Coordinates of C-alpha atoms in Angstrom, one line a residue:
V1 CA 24.2 -100.9 -56.6
L2 CA 23.1 -97.9 -54.2
K3 CA 23.7 -98.4 -50.9
M4 CA 22.7 -95.4 -48.8
N5 CA 23.9 -95.5 -45.0
C6 CA 23.8 -91.7 -44.5
R7 CA 21.7 -90.7 -41.2
F8 CA 19.5 -88.2 -41.9
P9 CA 18.4 -85.8 -39.2
Q10 CA 14.9 -84.4 -39.0
L11 CA 14.9 -80.7 -38.5
V12 CA 12.9 -77.8 -38.5
L13 CA 14.5 -74.3 -38.8
R14 CA 13.3 -70.9 -39.8
T15 CA 15.5 -68.6 -41.9
L16 CA 15.0 -64.8 -41.3
T17 CA 16.9 -62.9 -43.8
N18 CA 16.9 -59.5 -44.9
R19 CA 15.5 -60.0 -48.3
T20 CA 13.0 -62.9 -47.0
T21 CA 11.7 -65.3 -44.9
T22 CA 11.7 -68.9 -45.4
R23 CA 10.8 -71.7 -43.6
L24 CA 12.3 -75.2 -43.8
I25 CA 12.4 -78.5 -42.6
C26 CA 14.6 -81.5 -42.9
T27 CA 13.5 -84.9 -41.7
S28 CA 14.7 -88.4 -41.4
Q29 CA 14.1 -91.8 -39.2
F30 CA 17.6 -91.4 -37.4
Y31 CA 17.6 -88.4 -35.4
F32 CA 14.5 -85.8 -34.9
Q33 CA 11.1 -86.3 -33.7
N34 CA 8.2 -86.3 -36.2
N35 CA 6.5 -83.7 -34.4
S36 CA 7.4 -80.5 -33.0
S37 CA 5.4 -78.9 -30.3
N38 CA 7.9 -76.6 -28.8
S39 CA 10.3 -75.6 -31.3
Q40 CA 11.7 -72.0 -30.7
E41 CA 12.9 -69.7 -33.3
D42 CA 16.0 -68.7 -31.3
N43 CA 19.2 -70.6 -32.7
D44 CA 22.0 -70.2 -30.5
Y45 CA 24.1 -72.5 -32.7
F46 CA 24.3 -69.8 -35.4
N47 CA 25.7 -66.3 -35.1
T48 CA 26.0 -64.5 -38.3
S49 CA 26.6 -60.9 -39.6
Q50 CA 23.3 -60.9 -41.4
N51 CA 20.1 -60.7 -39.9
Y52 CA 19.7 -64.2 -39.6
K53 CA 17.3 -65.3 -36.5
V54 CA 17.7 -69.0 -37.2
L55 CA 19.4 -70.2 -40.5
S56 CA 17.4 -73.3 -41.9
F57 CA 17.4 -75.7 -44.4
L58 CA 16.3 -79.1 -45.6
S59 CA 18.8 -81.5 -46.6
A60 CA 18.3 -85.1 -45.6
V61 CA 14.9 -85.0 -47.1
V62 CA 16.6 -84.2 -50.3
A63 CA 19.1 -87.0 -50.1
A64 CA 16.4 -89.5 -49.1
Y65 CA 13.9 -88.5 -51.8
A66 CA 16.8 -88.6 -54.3
G67 CA 17.5 -92.3 -53.2
Y68 CA 13.9 -93.3 -53.8
R69 CA 14.0 -91.5 -57.2
Y70 CA 16.9 -93.0 -58.2
M71 CA 16.3 -96.5 -57.5
N72 CA 12.8 -96.3 -59.2
E73 CA 15.0 -94.8 -62.5
K74 CA 17.5 -97.5 -61.9
K75 CA 20.1 -95.0 -62.2
L76 CA 23.4 -96.8 -61.1
L77 CA 25.9 -94.5 -59.0
Y78 CA 28.3 -97.5 -58.5
V79 CA 30.4 -99.0 -61.4
Q80 CA 30.1 -102.5 -60.7
A81 CA 33.0 -105.0 -61.8
D82 CA 32.7 -108.4 -63.3
S83 CA 33.4 -109.8 -59.8
G84 CA 30.3 -108.0 -58.3
H85 CA 32.2 -105.9 -55.8
E86 CA 31.3 -102.1 -56.0
Q87 CA 34.0 -99.6 -57.2
S88 CA 34.8 -96.3 -56.1
L89 CA 31.6 -93.9 -56.5
Q90 CA 32.1 -91.4 -59.2
K91 CA 33.3 -87.9 -58.7
V92 CA 30.3 -85.7 -57.7
T93 CA 30.1 -82.1 -56.5
A94 CA 26.5 -80.9 -55.7
G95 CA 25.8 -77.2 -56.1
E96 CA 28.0 -76.1 -59.1
P97 CA 26.6 -74.0 -61.6
R98 CA 25.0 -76.0 -64.6
P99 CA 24.8 -74.2 -67.9
D100 CA 22.0 -76.4 -69.0
L101 CA 19.7 -75.5 -66.1
P102 CA 17.6 -72.1 -65.8
Y103 CA 18.5 -69.4 -63.0
Y104 CA 16.1 -68.8 -59.9
N105 CA 16.2 -65.9 -57.1
M106 CA 15.4 -66.5 -53.9
D107 CA 12.1 -65.2 -54.0
D108 CA 11.4 -67.9 -56.7
V109 CA 12.4 -70.2 -54.3
T110 CA 10.2 -69.0 -51.3
K111 CA 7.1 -68.8 -53.6
H112 CA 7.3 -72.7 -53.5
S113 CA 6.5 -73.3 -49.8
T114 CA 3.2 -75.6 -50.3
M115 CA 2.4 -78.9 -52.0
E116 CA 0.4 -76.9 -54.5
T117 CA 3.2 -74.7 -55.5
G118 CA 5.9 -77.3 -54.7
I119 CA 8.7 -77.4 -52.2
W120 CA 12.3 -76.3 -53.3
V121 CA 15.4 -76.2 -51.4
T122 CA 18.9 -74.9 -52.3
Y123 CA 22.5 -75.8 -51.9
R124 CA 25.4 -73.8 -52.8
L125 CA 24.3 -72.5 -56.3
G126 CA 21.9 -75.3 -56.8
V127 CA 18.0 -75.3 -56.6
Y128 CA 16.2 -78.5 -55.8
D129 CA 12.5 -79.8 -55.8
I130 CA 11.6 -82.1 -53.2
T131 CA 8.0 -82.2 -53.4
K132 CA 7.3 -85.6 -54.4
F133 CA 9.1 -86.9 -51.4
I134 CA 6.8 -84.9 -49.4
A135 CA 3.8 -86.5 -51.1
E136 CA 4.9 -89.8 -50.6
H137 CA 6.2 -89.6 -47.4
P138 CA 4.4 -92.2 -44.8
G139 CA 4.5 -89.6 -41.9
S140 CA 6.1 -86.4 -40.9
D141 CA 3.2 -83.8 -41.4
I142 CA 5.9 -81.5 -40.1
I143 CA 7.7 -81.6 -43.2
N144 CA 4.6 -79.2 -44.8
L145 CA 6.5 -76.3 -43.0
A146 CA 9.3 -76.7 -45.7
A147 CA 9.9 -73.8 -48.1
G148 CA 13.2 -73.0 -49.6
G149 CA 16.4 -72.0 -48.3
S150 CA 20.2 -73.4 -47.6
V151 CA 21.7 -76.9 -46.7
E152 CA 24.9 -75.5 -45.6
P153 CA 24.1 -74.6 -42.1
F154 CA 22.8 -78.0 -41.6
W155 CA 25.7 -79.6 -42.6
N156 CA 28.0 -77.5 -40.4
I157 CA 26.0 -79.7 -37.7
Y158 CA 25.8 -83.1 -39.5
Q159 CA 28.9 -83.2 -41.4
Q160 CA 28.3 -86.8 -42.6
H161 CA 26.3 -85.1 -45.4
N162 CA 29.1 -83.8 -47.1
N163 CA 30.3 -86.9 -48.9
P164 CA 30.0 -87.7 -52.9
K165 CA 27.2 -90.5 -52.0
V166 CA 25.0 -87.7 -50.7
W167 CA 25.6 -85.1 -53.3
A168 CA 25.2 -87.5 -56.1
L169 CA 21.5 -88.2 -54.7
L170 CA 20.9 -84.6 -54.0
E171 CA 21.7 -83.8 -57.7
T172 CA 18.8 -86.2 -59.3
L173 CA 16.7 -83.6 -57.8
R174 CA 18.4 -80.7 -59.3
I175 CA 15.7 -77.9 -61.2
G176 CA 18.2 -74.8 -61.5
N177 CA 20.8 -72.8 -60.6
L178 CA 20.5 -70.1 -57.9
N179 CA 21.7 -66.5 -58.8
P180 CA 25.0 -65.9 -56.9
E181 CA 23.9 -62.8 -55.3
D182 CA 21.4 -64.9 -53.6
Q183 CA 23.6 -67.0 -51.8
A184 CA 23.7 -66.8 -48.4
D185 CA 27.2 -66.1 -46.9
T186 CA 27.6 -69.0 -44.2
S187 CA 31.1 -68.6 -43.5
D188 CA 30.7 -67.2 -40.2
L189 CA 28.2 -69.4 -38.8
H190 CA 28.8 -70.5 -35.0
N191 CA 30.5 -74.0 -35.1
P192 CA 28.0 -76.2 -32.8
W193 CA 31.2 -78.3 -32.1
S194 CA 33.5 -75.7 -31.1
T195 CA 33.0 -76.4 -27.4
E196 CA 33.1 -80.5 -27.2
P197 CA 34.8 -81.8 -24.7
K198 CA 38.5 -83.4 -24.7
R199 CA 38.5 -87.3 -24.9
H200 CA 41.0 -89.9 -24.2
P201 CA 43.0 -90.8 -27.4
V202 CA 42.1 -94.4 -26.6
L203 CA 38.5 -94.4 -27.6
K204 CA 37.7 -95.4 -31.0
A205 CA 35.4 -93.2 -32.8
A206 CA 32.3 -94.5 -34.7
S207 CA 31.6 -90.9 -35.4
Q208 CA 33.0 -87.4 -34.5
K209 CA 30.1 -85.2 -35.0
P210 CA 28.0 -86.3 -32.9
F211 CA 30.7 -87.9 -31.0
N212 CA 30.4 -91.5 -30.4
A213 CA 33.4 -94.2 -29.5
E214 CA 33.8 -97.3 -27.6
P215 CA 37.3 -98.3 -26.1
P216 CA 39.3 -101.1 -27.3
L217 CA 37.4 -104.5 -26.4
K218 CA 40.6 -106.0 -24.5
L219 CA 40.7 -103.1 -22.2
L220 CA 36.8 -104.0 -20.8
C221 CA 37.8 -106.8 -18.6
D222 CA 41.0 -105.5 -17.0
S223 CA 38.7 -103.5 -14.4
F224 CA 35.3 -104.5 -13.1
F225 CA 34.5 -100.7 -13.0
T226 CA 35.2 -99.1 -16.2
P227 CA 37.2 -96.1 -15.9
N228 CA 35.2 -93.0 -16.7
E229 CA 37.7 -91.8 -19.3
M230 CA 37.5 -95.2 -21.1
F231 CA 33.6 -95.7 -20.8
Y232 CA 31.9 -95.5 -24.3
V233 CA 30.5 -92.6 -25.2
R234 CA 26.9 -92.3 -27.1
N235 CA 26.1 -88.7 -28.0
H236 CA 23.1 -87.6 -30.5
L237 CA 23.8 -83.9 -30.5
P238 CA 26.4 -81.3 -29.8
V239 CA 27.5 -81.8 -26.1
P240 CA 26.0 -79.0 -24.0
D241 CA 28.4 -76.7 -22.1
I242 CA 26.2 -75.8 -19.0
N243 CA 27.0 -73.4 -16.3
V244 CA 26.3 -75.6 -13.1
E245 CA 25.6 -72.0 -11.0
D246 CA 22.7 -71.6 -13.6
Y247 CA 21.6 -75.1 -13.8
E248 CA 18.1 -76.1 -12.7
L249 CA 16.1 -79.4 -13.3
E250 CA 12.3 -78.6 -13.6
I251 CA 9.6 -81.3 -12.9
S252 CA 5.9 -81.0 -14.2
V253 CA 3.3 -83.2 -13.8
E254 CA 0.5 -83.3 -16.4
I255 CA -1.1 -86.6 -15.4
K256 CA -4.7 -86.5 -13.2
C257 CA -4.3 -86.1 -9.8
D258 CA -5.9 -84.7 -6.6
E259 CA -5.0 -81.1 -5.4
S260 CA -2.5 -81.8 -3.0
V261 CA 0.0 -83.0 -5.6
V262 CA 2.8 -80.3 -6.3
K263 CA 2.4 -79.7 -10.2
E264 CA 5.6 -78.3 -10.6
K265 CA 8.8 -78.1 -8.9
T266 CA 12.6 -76.6 -9.6
L267 CA 15.6 -78.0 -8.1
K268 CA 19.2 -76.5 -8.2
L269 CA 22.0 -79.3 -8.1
D270 CA 23.0 -78.3 -4.8
E271 CA 19.5 -79.1 -3.5
I272 CA 19.4 -82.4 -5.1
K273 CA 22.9 -83.3 -3.5
K274 CA 21.3 -82.5 0.0
L275 CA 18.8 -85.3 -0.5
P276 CA 19.6 -88.8 0.7
K277 CA 22.4 -90.2 -1.5
Y278 CA 22.4 -93.7 -3.0
S279 CA 25.0 -95.7 -4.9
V280 CA 24.1 -98.5 -7.6
N281 CA 26.4 -100.5 -9.5
A282 CA 25.0 -100.3 -13.1
A283 CA 26.1 -101.3 -16.5
I284 CA 25.0 -99.3 -19.2
M285 CA 24.7 -100.7 -22.9
C286 CA 23.9 -99.1 -26.2
G287 CA 21.0 -100.4 -27.8
G288 CA 23.6 -100.9 -31.0
N289 CA 26.1 -102.8 -29.4
R290 CA 27.6 -105.5 -31.5
R291 CA 25.8 -104.3 -34.7
S292 CA 28.7 -104.6 -36.7
E293 CA 28.6 -108.4 -36.2
M294 CA 24.7 -108.3 -37.1
T295 CA 25.7 -106.2 -40.2
K296 CA 27.5 -109.5 -41.7
V297 CA 24.5 -111.0 -42.2
K298 CA 22.6 -108.4 -44.1
D299 CA 23.4 -104.2 -44.1
V300 CA 21.6 -102.3 -41.4
R301 CA 21.2 -98.7 -40.5
G302 CA 23.1 -97.2 -37.5
L303 CA 26.6 -96.7 -36.4
S304 CA 29.2 -99.5 -36.5
W305 CA 29.6 -100.6 -33.1
G306 CA 31.8 -103.3 -32.0
A307 CA 31.3 -105.0 -28.5
A308 CA 32.5 -102.5 -26.2
A309 CA 29.5 -100.1 -26.4
V310 CA 28.9 -100.8 -22.7
G311 CA 30.7 -100.0 -19.3
N312 CA 30.3 -100.8 -15.7
A313 CA 30.0 -98.0 -13.0
T314 CA 29.2 -97.1 -9.3
W315 CA 26.4 -94.3 -10.0
S316 CA 25.3 -91.9 -7.0
G317 CA 22.8 -89.5 -6.4
A318 CA 19.4 -89.0 -5.3
R319 CA 16.6 -91.3 -5.7
L320 CA 13.8 -90.1 -8.4
C321 CA 11.3 -92.1 -6.5
D322 CA 12.0 -90.0 -3.4
V323 CA 11.7 -86.7 -5.2
L324 CA 8.4 -87.5 -6.8
M325 CA 6.9 -89.0 -3.7
S326 CA 7.7 -85.7 -2.0
M327 CA 5.4 -83.9 -4.5
G328 CA 2.7 -86.2 -3.8
I329 CA 2.7 -88.2 -7.0
K330 CA 1.7 -92.2 -6.7
A331 CA 2.6 -95.0 -9.1
D332 CA 0.0 -96.1 -11.7
E333 CA 0.3 -98.6 -14.6
E334 CA -0.8 -96.0 -17.2
S335 CA 1.6 -93.0 -16.7
H336 CA 4.8 -92.4 -17.9
V337 CA 7.9 -90.5 -16.7
Q338 CA 9.5 -88.3 -19.7
F339 CA 13.2 -87.2 -19.6
I340 CA 14.4 -84.1 -21.6
G341 CA 17.9 -83.5 -21.9
L342 CA 19.6 -80.1 -22.6
D343 CA 21.5 -81.4 -25.6
A344 CA 19.6 -79.6 -28.5
D345 CA 19.6 -79.1 -32.4
P346 CA 19.6 -75.8 -34.1
T347 CA 16.0 -75.2 -33.1
N348 CA 16.2 -76.0 -29.6
K349 CA 14.5 -79.6 -29.9
T350 CA 16.3 -81.8 -27.4
Y351 CA 16.8 -85.3 -26.9
G352 CA 14.1 -87.1 -24.9
A353 CA 13.2 -90.7 -23.8
S354 CA 10.7 -92.1 -21.3
V355 CA 9.8 -95.1 -18.9
P356 CA 6.8 -96.1 -17.1
L357 CA 6.0 -94.2 -14.1
A358 CA 5.4 -97.6 -12.1
H359 CA 9.1 -98.5 -13.0
V360 CA 10.2 -95.2 -11.5
M361 CA 8.4 -95.2 -8.4
N362 CA 9.4 -98.7 -7.0
P363 CA 12.3 -97.8 -4.9
R364 CA 13.8 -101.6 -5.6
N365 CA 14.7 -100.5 -9.3
D366 CA 16.9 -97.8 -8.2
V367 CA 16.3 -95.2 -10.6
L368 CA 18.7 -92.2 -9.9
L369 CA 19.3 -88.4 -10.5
A370 CA 23.1 -89.2 -10.7
Y371 CA 25.7 -86.6 -10.2
E372 CA 28.7 -89.1 -9.7
M373 CA 30.2 -91.8 -11.9
N374 CA 32.6 -94.3 -9.9
G375 CA 33.0 -91.6 -7.0
K376 CA 33.8 -88.5 -9.5
P377 CA 31.4 -86.0 -10.9
L378 CA 29.8 -86.7 -14.0
N379 CA 32.2 -85.6 -16.9
R380 CA 30.6 -83.5 -19.9
D381 CA 30.3 -86.6 -22.1
H382 CA 28.3 -88.7 -19.8
G383 CA 25.7 -85.8 -18.5
F384 CA 27.6 -83.3 -16.3
P385 CA 25.9 -82.0 -14.2
L386 CA 23.0 -84.4 -13.8
R387 CA 21.4 -87.4 -15.5
V388 CA 19.0 -90.1 -15.1
I389 CA 20.4 -93.6 -14.6
I390 CA 17.7 -96.2 -15.1
P391 CA 19.5 -99.7 -14.0
G392 CA 19.0 -102.8 -16.3
V393 CA 17.3 -100.7 -19.0
I394 CA 18.8 -99.8 -22.6
G395 CA 21.3 -96.6 -22.8
A396 CA 18.9 -94.5 -24.9
R397 CA 16.6 -94.1 -22.0
N398 CA 19.3 -92.8 -19.6
V399 CA 19.2 -89.4 -20.4
K400 CA 21.9 -87.2 -20.1
W401 CA 22.6 -83.4 -19.3
L402 CA 18.9 -83.8 -17.9
G403 CA 17.1 -80.5 -18.1
S404 CA 13.6 -81.5 -17.3
I405 CA 10.9 -84.5 -16.1
V406 CA 7.4 -84.6 -17.0
I407 CA 5.0 -87.0 -15.5
S408 CA 2.8 -87.9 -18.4
P409 CA -0.3 -89.8 -19.7
E410 CA 1.8 -90.6 -22.9
E411 CA 5.2 -91.9 -23.8
S412 CA 8.1 -89.2 -24.8
D413 CA 7.2 -88.1 -28.2
S414 CA 10.7 -87.8 -29.1
H415 CA 12.0 -89.4 -32.1
W416 CA 14.4 -91.6 -30.2
Q417 CA 11.5 -93.0 -28.3
Q418 CA 8.8 -93.4 -31.1
N419 CA 10.9 -94.2 -34.4
D420 CA 14.3 -95.6 -33.2
Y421 CA 15.3 -98.2 -30.6
K422 CA 12.8 -100.8 -31.5
G423 CA 13.3 -104.2 -32.7
F424 CA 11.5 -106.1 -35.7
S425 CA 11.3 -109.3 -37.6
P426 CA 14.1 -110.3 -39.8
S427 CA 11.5 -109.9 -42.7
T428 CA 10.7 -106.0 -41.9
D429 CA 12.3 -103.7 -44.2
W430 CA 12.4 -100.0 -44.7
D431 CA 9.4 -100.3 -47.1
S432 CA 7.3 -102.2 -44.9
V433 CA 8.4 -101.1 -41.3
D434 CA 6.0 -99.6 -39.1
F435 CA 7.4 -98.2 -35.7
T436 CA 4.0 -97.4 -34.3
K437 CA 3.6 -101.5 -34.1
A438 CA 6.7 -102.2 -31.9
P439 CA 7.2 -101.2 -28.4
A440 CA 10.1 -99.1 -27.4
I441 CA 13.2 -101.2 -26.1
Q442 CA 13.5 -101.0 -22.3
A443 CA 15.4 -104.3 -20.9
M444 CA 18.3 -105.6 -22.9
P445 CA 18.5 -109.2 -23.6
V446 CA 21.2 -111.3 -22.3
T447 CA 24.7 -111.1 -23.8
S448 CA 28.3 -111.7 -23.6
A449 CA 31.5 -110.9 -25.6
I450 CA 35.0 -112.4 -25.7
C451 CA 37.6 -109.7 -24.9
I452 CA 40.6 -111.7 -24.8
P453 CA 41.8 -113.2 -27.2
Q454 CA 40.8 -111.0 -30.1
E455 CA 40.2 -111.7 -33.7
N456 CA 43.3 -113.2 -35.6
D457 CA 45.2 -113.1 -32.4
N458 CA 48.3 -115.4 -32.5
I459 CA 47.9 -117.4 -29.2
T460 CA 50.3 -120.2 -27.8
P461 CA 48.3 -122.7 -25.5
K462 CA 49.7 -123.4 -21.8
N463 CA 49.6 -127.1 -20.9
G464 CA 46.9 -127.4 -23.9
F465 CA 44.6 -124.7 -22.9
I466 CA 43.9 -121.0 -23.7
T467 CA 42.9 -118.4 -21.4
V468 CA 39.8 -116.6 -22.6
K469 CA 38.2 -113.4 -20.7
G470 CA 35.4 -111.4 -21.5
Y471 CA 31.7 -109.8 -20.1
A472 CA 28.3 -110.7 -19.6
W473 CA 25.4 -109.0 -19.0
S474 CA 21.6 -109.1 -19.0
G475 CA 18.9 -106.5 -18.8
G476 CA 16.2 -106.1 -16.2
G477 CA 18.3 -106.6 -13.3
Q478 CA 19.0 -110.3 -14.0
R479 CA 22.1 -112.1 -12.8
I480 CA 24.2 -114.0 -15.0
V481 CA 24.5 -117.4 -13.8
R482 CA 26.5 -119.3 -16.2
V483 CA 29.0 -118.6 -19.2
D484 CA 29.6 -121.2 -21.5
V485 CA 32.8 -121.2 -23.9
T486 CA 33.9 -123.5 -26.9
G487 CA 36.6 -123.7 -29.0
D488 CA 35.2 -127.0 -31.1
Q489 CA 32.1 -125.4 -32.4
G490 CA 29.8 -126.4 -29.6
L491 CA 30.9 -130.2 -29.3
T492 CA 32.2 -129.6 -25.8
W493 CA 31.5 -126.6 -23.5
T494 CA 33.8 -125.1 -20.7
T495 CA 32.0 -123.4 -17.9
A496 CA 33.8 -119.8 -17.0
K497 CA 34.7 -118.6 -13.6
L498 CA 32.5 -115.6 -13.1
E499 CA 33.5 -112.2 -11.2
Q500 CA 30.4 -110.4 -10.2
G501 CA 28.6 -108.6 -7.4
R502 CA 26.3 -109.7 -4.8
E503 CA 23.3 -108.1 -5.5
P504 CA 20.3 -110.4 -5.8
S505 CA 18.6 -111.3 -9.1
S506 CA 16.1 -108.7 -10.2
R507 CA 18.3 -106.3 -9.0
H508 CA 21.5 -107.4 -10.4
Y509 CA 22.4 -104.4 -12.7
G510 CA 26.0 -104.6 -12.9
W511 CA 27.9 -106.7 -15.3
T512 CA 29.7 -110.2 -15.0
L513 CA 33.5 -110.6 -16.1
W514 CA 34.3 -114.4 -16.7
T515 CA 37.3 -116.1 -17.2
A516 CA 37.6 -119.7 -19.1
E517 CA 40.4 -122.2 -19.8
V518 CA 39.4 -123.8 -23.1
P519 CA 41.2 -126.9 -24.2
V520 CA 42.9 -127.0 -27.3
K521 CA 43.8 -130.3 -29.1
A522 CA 46.9 -131.0 -30.5
G523 CA 48.1 -130.1 -34.2
V524 CA 44.9 -127.3 -34.4
K525 CA 46.1 -124.2 -36.3
E526 CA 43.1 -122.3 -36.3
L527 CA 40.3 -121.9 -33.7
E528 CA 36.9 -120.2 -33.5
L529 CA 35.9 -119.6 -30.0
W530 CA 32.2 -119.0 -29.0
S531 CA 30.7 -117.6 -26.0
K532 CA 27.1 -117.9 -24.8
A533 CA 25.7 -116.6 -21.3
V534 CA 22.8 -117.7 -19.4
D535 CA 20.6 -115.4 -17.1
S536 CA 18.9 -116.1 -13.8
N537 CA 15.6 -116.2 -15.9
Y538 CA 17.6 -119.1 -18.0
N539 CA 17.5 -116.8 -20.8
V540 CA 20.1 -117.7 -23.0
Q541 CA 21.8 -116.0 -26.1
P542 CA 20.8 -117.4 -29.8
E543 CA 23.2 -119.1 -31.6
N544 CA 23.3 -116.7 -34.6
F545 CA 22.4 -113.5 -36.0
A546 CA 20.2 -114.7 -39.0
N547 CA 17.2 -115.1 -37.1
I548 CA 17.7 -111.8 -35.0
W549 CA 18.4 -109.7 -37.8
N550 CA 16.8 -106.5 -37.8
L551 CA 16.7 -103.3 -39.9
R552 CA 18.2 -101.2 -36.9
G553 CA 20.8 -103.9 -35.8
V554 CA 19.8 -103.5 -32.3
L555 CA 19.3 -106.2 -29.8
S556 CA 22.3 -107.7 -31.3
N557 CA 23.0 -110.8 -28.7
A558 CA 23.8 -113.7 -30.6
Y559 CA 27.0 -115.9 -29.4
H560 CA 30.2 -113.8 -29.7
K561 CA 32.3 -115.8 -32.3
V562 CA 36.1 -114.9 -32.4
K563 CA 38.7 -116.6 -34.8
I564 CA 42.1 -116.9 -33.7
N565 CA 45.7 -118.6 -34.8
V566 CA 47.2 -121.4 -32.6
K567 CA 51.0 -121.2 -32.6

């Protein structure tokens, strides 16, 4: 049975060669936003000896439609054993010459640039027709820009596509061969990952390109403030290499306001550092934290995060509300603050997110233009030289490598605001999902996790007790008021001792570390430990994942459960 877990970026690229001009696009539900209003043709990622201004292609669309067609035609890619377990995928290599198919040159491909003529794409020496997918796609008008080109430059960036599953899906759309003399030479393409920063080897990678990683869970409860080098990393695109001397933050105003309001402002980092400095203790948690547990109920799409995609730090910088008030901006309930990063795809489309203006303008919400993390300058993975910190809000809105801020009547139109990081009913699937019907996640729900002991650890009780340690946190500034731990399936509960900051409820943005001494009955050989947290609004974690399952695996906050061996 086909299981398609590949993440497909949305990408618009234009290819200018010495033979012909082609325009292509690749779209997906996972990376790029659906509308491209400010795409640029200059592509800093690619540097070739040919006359390429920007190399482009459409690949994930091909794979996505291939999956659609493949399922409709009921062609099995997997051989299923009698036991019902999947066996290895048959070896497939896409783009190899096929003598049973006709040959096309690049001029033939570029003539197929509209829905009327059909839309084609190339990969190595293969030619593929993706027209039917575009006709049946539920949105993405931008796909109509597509028209022939090479997949290979794209896969230099999103290398998860270089696997037999995607190749097999791609080959179901194969219509012909590309003349060998028309195959683009991509061997000298600039590697967009060549300037990635070095990372601490303790981090466990969920993906390498882009880099996403979390520390071992057992290390989280060793320190109330997570060391910068061990703080989880969530990147969506290559890490930008920013020269701080050239760095500027641009702020613009697009809402209706009186003439006294400054409509545009540019700030150098030194200017931001001269503003009054504030610090806030705040945990940041990825929206997909603990997704791997939810996957045990049913498959979801997204990185397989454990329970360590969270960290706690002291963030320091200027208050954004002070900057905006100095421009004459006033809070209202309708407007939004859009944050745009400097991490970009090959078309210079960047990561973006937004939060309500009213939230930012309230000084008690401590929204910072942060340049320090735990008393040190931000490192590159965490947003050097400047990022926004929005305490109590999902990590996806805390935009790193902050390049510009827009005060707008609309939410950010980025993919990650509109078509990702939203929750849905357990009955919603990819055939029925409508991202426009769900609000973007802001505050995260209450959660907890057991850090020590870990799954399958061998533990010897001391005086009939086992020491259990972990963390708890709730979004929106809610303080953790209690953590309960059980070792007998909830028949009895032990209330944990809490270590937390002194901030009041509604402004308690940091996490809580906890310790519980859980009794163990004599003769017990195996034990399943459960933890659940309660916040200051008396929100409590749900018992299991079945009733909170969602297709993206976000908001994964059921009881944390760990099985151990008792010695």
